[in-house]
mmCIF file of C-alpha atoms in Angstrom:
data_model
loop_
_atom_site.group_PDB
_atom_site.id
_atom_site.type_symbol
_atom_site.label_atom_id
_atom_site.label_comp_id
_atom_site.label_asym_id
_atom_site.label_seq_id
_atom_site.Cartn_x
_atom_site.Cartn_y
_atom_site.Cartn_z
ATOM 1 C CA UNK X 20 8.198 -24.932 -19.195
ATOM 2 C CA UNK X 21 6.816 -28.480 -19.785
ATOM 3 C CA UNK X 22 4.353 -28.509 -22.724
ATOM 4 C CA UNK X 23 1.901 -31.904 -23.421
ATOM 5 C CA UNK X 24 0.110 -31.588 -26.587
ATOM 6 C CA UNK X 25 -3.370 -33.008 -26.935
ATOM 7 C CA UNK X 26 -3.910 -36.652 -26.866
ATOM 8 C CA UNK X 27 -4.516 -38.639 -30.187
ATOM 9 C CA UNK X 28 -5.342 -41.869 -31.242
ATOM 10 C CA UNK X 29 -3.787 -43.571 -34.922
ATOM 11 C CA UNK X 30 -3.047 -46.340 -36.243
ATOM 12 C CA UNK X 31 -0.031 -48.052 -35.981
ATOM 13 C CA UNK X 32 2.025 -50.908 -37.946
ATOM 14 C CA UNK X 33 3.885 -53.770 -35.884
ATOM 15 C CA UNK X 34 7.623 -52.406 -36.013
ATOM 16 C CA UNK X 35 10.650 -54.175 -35.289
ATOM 17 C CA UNK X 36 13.012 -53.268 -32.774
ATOM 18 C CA UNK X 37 16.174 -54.654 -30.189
ATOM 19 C CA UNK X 38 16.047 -54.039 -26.501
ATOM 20 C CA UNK X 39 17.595 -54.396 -23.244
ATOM 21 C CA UNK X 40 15.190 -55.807 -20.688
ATOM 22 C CA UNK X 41 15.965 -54.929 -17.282
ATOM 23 C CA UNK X 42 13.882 -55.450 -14.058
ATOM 24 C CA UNK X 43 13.870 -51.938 -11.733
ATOM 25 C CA UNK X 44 12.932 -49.912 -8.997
ATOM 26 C CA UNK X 45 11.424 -46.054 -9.728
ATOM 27 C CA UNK X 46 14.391 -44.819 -8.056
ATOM 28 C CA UNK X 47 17.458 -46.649 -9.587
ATOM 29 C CA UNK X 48 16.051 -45.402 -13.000
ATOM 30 C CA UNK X 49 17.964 -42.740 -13.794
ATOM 31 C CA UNK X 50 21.220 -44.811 -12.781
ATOM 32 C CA UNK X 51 20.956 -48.147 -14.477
ATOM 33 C CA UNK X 52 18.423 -47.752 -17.648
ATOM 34 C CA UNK X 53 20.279 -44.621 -19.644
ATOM 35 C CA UNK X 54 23.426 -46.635 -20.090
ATOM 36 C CA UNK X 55 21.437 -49.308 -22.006
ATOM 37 C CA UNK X 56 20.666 -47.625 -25.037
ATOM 38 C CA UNK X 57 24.431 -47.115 -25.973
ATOM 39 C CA UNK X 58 24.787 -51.119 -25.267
ATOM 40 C CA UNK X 59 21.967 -51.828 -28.088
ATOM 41 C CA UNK X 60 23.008 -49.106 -30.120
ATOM 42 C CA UNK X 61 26.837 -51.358 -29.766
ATOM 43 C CA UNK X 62 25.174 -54.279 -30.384
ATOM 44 C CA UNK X 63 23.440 -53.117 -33.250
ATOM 45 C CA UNK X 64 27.059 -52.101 -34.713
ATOM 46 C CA UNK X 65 28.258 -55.370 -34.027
ATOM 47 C CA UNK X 66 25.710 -57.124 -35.798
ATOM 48 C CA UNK X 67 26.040 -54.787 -39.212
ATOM 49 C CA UNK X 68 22.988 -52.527 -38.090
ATOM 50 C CA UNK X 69 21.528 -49.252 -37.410
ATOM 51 C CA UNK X 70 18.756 -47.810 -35.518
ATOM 52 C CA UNK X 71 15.463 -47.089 -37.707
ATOM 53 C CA UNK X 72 14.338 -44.247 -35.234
ATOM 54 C CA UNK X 73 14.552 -42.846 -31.878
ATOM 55 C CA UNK X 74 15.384 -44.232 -28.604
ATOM 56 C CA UNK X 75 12.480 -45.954 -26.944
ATOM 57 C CA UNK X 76 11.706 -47.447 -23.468
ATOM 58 C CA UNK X 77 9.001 -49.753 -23.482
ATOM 59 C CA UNK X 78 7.628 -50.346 -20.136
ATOM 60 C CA UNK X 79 5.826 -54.126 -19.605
ATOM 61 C CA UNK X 80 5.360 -54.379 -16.086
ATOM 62 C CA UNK X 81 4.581 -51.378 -13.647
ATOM 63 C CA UNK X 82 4.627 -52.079 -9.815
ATOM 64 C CA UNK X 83 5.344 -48.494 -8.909
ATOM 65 C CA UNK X 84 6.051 -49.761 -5.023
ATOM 66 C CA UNK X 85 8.119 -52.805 -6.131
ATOM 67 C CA UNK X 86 9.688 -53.355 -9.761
ATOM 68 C CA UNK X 87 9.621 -51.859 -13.372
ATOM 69 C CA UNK X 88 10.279 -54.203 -16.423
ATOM 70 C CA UNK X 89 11.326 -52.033 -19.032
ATOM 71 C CA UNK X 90 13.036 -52.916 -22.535
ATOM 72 C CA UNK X 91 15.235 -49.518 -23.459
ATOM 73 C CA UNK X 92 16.189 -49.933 -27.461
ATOM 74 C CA UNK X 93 15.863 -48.869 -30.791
ATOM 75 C CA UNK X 94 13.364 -49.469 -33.395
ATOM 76 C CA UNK X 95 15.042 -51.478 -36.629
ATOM 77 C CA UNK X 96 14.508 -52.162 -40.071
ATOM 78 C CA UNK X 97 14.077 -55.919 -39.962
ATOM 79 C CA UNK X 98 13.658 -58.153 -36.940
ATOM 80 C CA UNK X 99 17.066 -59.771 -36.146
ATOM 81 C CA UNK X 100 18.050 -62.431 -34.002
ATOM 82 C CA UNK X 101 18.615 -61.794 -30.292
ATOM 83 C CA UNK X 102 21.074 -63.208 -27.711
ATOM 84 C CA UNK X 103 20.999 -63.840 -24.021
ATOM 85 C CA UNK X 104 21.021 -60.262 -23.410
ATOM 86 C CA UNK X 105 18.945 -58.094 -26.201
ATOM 87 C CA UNK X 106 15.605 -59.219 -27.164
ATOM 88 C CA UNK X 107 14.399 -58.258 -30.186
ATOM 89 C CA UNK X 108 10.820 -58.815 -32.262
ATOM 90 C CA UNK X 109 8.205 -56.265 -33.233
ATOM 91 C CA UNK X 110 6.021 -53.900 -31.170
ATOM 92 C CA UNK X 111 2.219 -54.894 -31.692
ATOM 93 C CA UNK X 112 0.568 -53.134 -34.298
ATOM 94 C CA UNK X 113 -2.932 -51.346 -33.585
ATOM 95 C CA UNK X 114 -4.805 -48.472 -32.353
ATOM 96 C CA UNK X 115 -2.482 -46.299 -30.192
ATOM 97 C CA UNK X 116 -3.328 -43.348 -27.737
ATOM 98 C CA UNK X 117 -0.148 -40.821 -28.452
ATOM 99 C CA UNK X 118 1.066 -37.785 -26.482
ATOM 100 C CA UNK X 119 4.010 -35.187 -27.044
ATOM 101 C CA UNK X 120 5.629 -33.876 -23.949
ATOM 102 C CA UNK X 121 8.563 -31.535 -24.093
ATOM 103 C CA UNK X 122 10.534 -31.065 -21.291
ATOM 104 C CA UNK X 123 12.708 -32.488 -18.840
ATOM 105 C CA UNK X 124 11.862 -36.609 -18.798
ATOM 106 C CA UNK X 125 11.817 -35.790 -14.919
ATOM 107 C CA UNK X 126 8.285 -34.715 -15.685
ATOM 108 C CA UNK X 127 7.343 -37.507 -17.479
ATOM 109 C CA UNK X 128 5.353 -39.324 -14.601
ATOM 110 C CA UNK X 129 2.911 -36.294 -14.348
ATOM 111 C CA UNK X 130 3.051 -36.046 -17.783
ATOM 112 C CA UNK X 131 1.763 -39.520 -18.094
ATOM 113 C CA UNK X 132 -0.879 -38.938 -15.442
ATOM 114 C CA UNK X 133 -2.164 -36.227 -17.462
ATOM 115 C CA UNK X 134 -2.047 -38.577 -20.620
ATOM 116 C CA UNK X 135 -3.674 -41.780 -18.558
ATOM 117 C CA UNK X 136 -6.336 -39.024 -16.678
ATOM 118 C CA UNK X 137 -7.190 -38.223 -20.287
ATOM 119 C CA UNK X 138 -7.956 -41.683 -21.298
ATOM 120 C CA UNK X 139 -10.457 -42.153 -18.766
ATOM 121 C CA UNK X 140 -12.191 -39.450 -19.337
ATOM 122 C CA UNK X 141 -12.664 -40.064 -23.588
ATOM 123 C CA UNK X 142 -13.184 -43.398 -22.329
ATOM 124 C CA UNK X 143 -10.066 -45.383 -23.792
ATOM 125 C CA UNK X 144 -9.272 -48.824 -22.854
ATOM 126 C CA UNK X 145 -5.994 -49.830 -22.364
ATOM 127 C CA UNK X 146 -4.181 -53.142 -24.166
ATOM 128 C CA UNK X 147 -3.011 -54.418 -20.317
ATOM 129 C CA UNK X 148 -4.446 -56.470 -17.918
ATOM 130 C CA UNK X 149 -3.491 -57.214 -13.681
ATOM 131 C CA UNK X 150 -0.551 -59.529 -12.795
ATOM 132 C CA UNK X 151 -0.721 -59.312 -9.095
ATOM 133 C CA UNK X 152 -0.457 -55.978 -8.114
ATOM 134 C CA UNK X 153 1.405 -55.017 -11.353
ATOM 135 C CA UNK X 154 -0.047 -53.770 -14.425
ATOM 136 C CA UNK X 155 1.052 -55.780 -17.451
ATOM 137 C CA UNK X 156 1.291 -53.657 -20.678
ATOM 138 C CA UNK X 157 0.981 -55.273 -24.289
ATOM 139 C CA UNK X 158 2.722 -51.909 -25.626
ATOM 140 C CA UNK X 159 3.399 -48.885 -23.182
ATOM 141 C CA UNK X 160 6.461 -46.750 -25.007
ATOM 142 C CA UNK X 161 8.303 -43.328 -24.632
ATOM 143 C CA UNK X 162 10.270 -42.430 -27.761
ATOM 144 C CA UNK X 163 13.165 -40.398 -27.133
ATOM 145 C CA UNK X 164 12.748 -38.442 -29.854
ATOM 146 C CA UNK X 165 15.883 -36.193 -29.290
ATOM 147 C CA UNK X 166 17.775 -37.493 -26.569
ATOM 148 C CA UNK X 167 20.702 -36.660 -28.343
ATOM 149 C CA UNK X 168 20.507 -33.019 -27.199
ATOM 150 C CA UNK X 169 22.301 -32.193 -24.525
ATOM 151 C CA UNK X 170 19.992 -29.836 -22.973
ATOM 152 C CA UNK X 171 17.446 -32.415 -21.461
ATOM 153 C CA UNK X 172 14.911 -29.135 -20.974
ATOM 154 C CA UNK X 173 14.634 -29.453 -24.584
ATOM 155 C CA UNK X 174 13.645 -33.236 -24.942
ATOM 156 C CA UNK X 175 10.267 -34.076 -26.994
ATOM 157 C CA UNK X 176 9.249 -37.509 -25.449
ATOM 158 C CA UNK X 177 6.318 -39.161 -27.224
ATOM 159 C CA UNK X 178 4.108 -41.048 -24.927
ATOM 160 C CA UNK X 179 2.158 -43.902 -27.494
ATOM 161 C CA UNK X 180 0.173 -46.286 -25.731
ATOM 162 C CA UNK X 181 -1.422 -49.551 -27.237
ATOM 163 C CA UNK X 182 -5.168 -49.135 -26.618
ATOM 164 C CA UNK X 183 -7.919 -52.270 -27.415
#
């Protein structure tokens, strides 16, 4: 059974981390962003480093009847240099609106409803803003924190979203 614990809001440092942008539709999610993370997590090894925490998907642009721009990646000690295929810098520092869910991530978009419902009702503002008929988001993550489970029932995702 899905469990969301109740919504927070702390402080946050900037953090460095190395990513795999990728531009996608809702449904060709589960096909073509999972792979990524063991491409970073390669990269990383080729470059002499390690993660510095759990998975995360960062999602910048959401146009739920068009594209996704996600970054899928790892949070890192030290911000390296990137190439023409991982980015890497730091995730903004600030005020952040956090959730736990634990479940299947195939209940992460109601999960996330719940989470954004509860915003507007304790009257948080999001760090975003309109591109079109996209929402642009400064700093809109789900940390994986135990994808390496095999039982994806079992999965703790933690939804943190940058607030202003």
């Amino acid at each position: 059974m899905p469990v969301i614990s109740p919504p927070r809001l702390e402080q946050r440092p900037p953090r460095p981390y190395a990513a795999i942008r990728a531009s996608v539709a809702m449904s060709e999610i589960p096909a073509l962003l999972p792979p990524l993370s063991g491409e970073v997590l390669a990269w990383l090894a080729a470059h002499g480093e390690a993660p510095d925490g759990p998975e995360m998907w960062r999602y910048l642009v959401i146009d739920m009847a068009a594209k996704l721009t996600v970054e899928v990646g790892f949070p890192v000690a030290k911000v390296l240099p990137g190439d023409d295929r991982v980015v890497t810098g730091s995730l903004p520092g600030g005020t952040y609106a956090v959730t736990s869910f634990h479940g299947h991530p195939q209940g992460l978009m109601r999960a996330t409803g719940e989470f954004l419902q509860w915003a507007d009702t304790a009257g948080v503002t999001w760090d975003k803003h309109a591109e079109g008929p996209a929402e642009a988001w400064r700093s809109r993550i789900e940390w994986y924190l135990n994808a390496e489970f095999p039982d994806m029932d079992s999965w703790d995702t933690e939804l943190a979203f940058l607030t202003r």
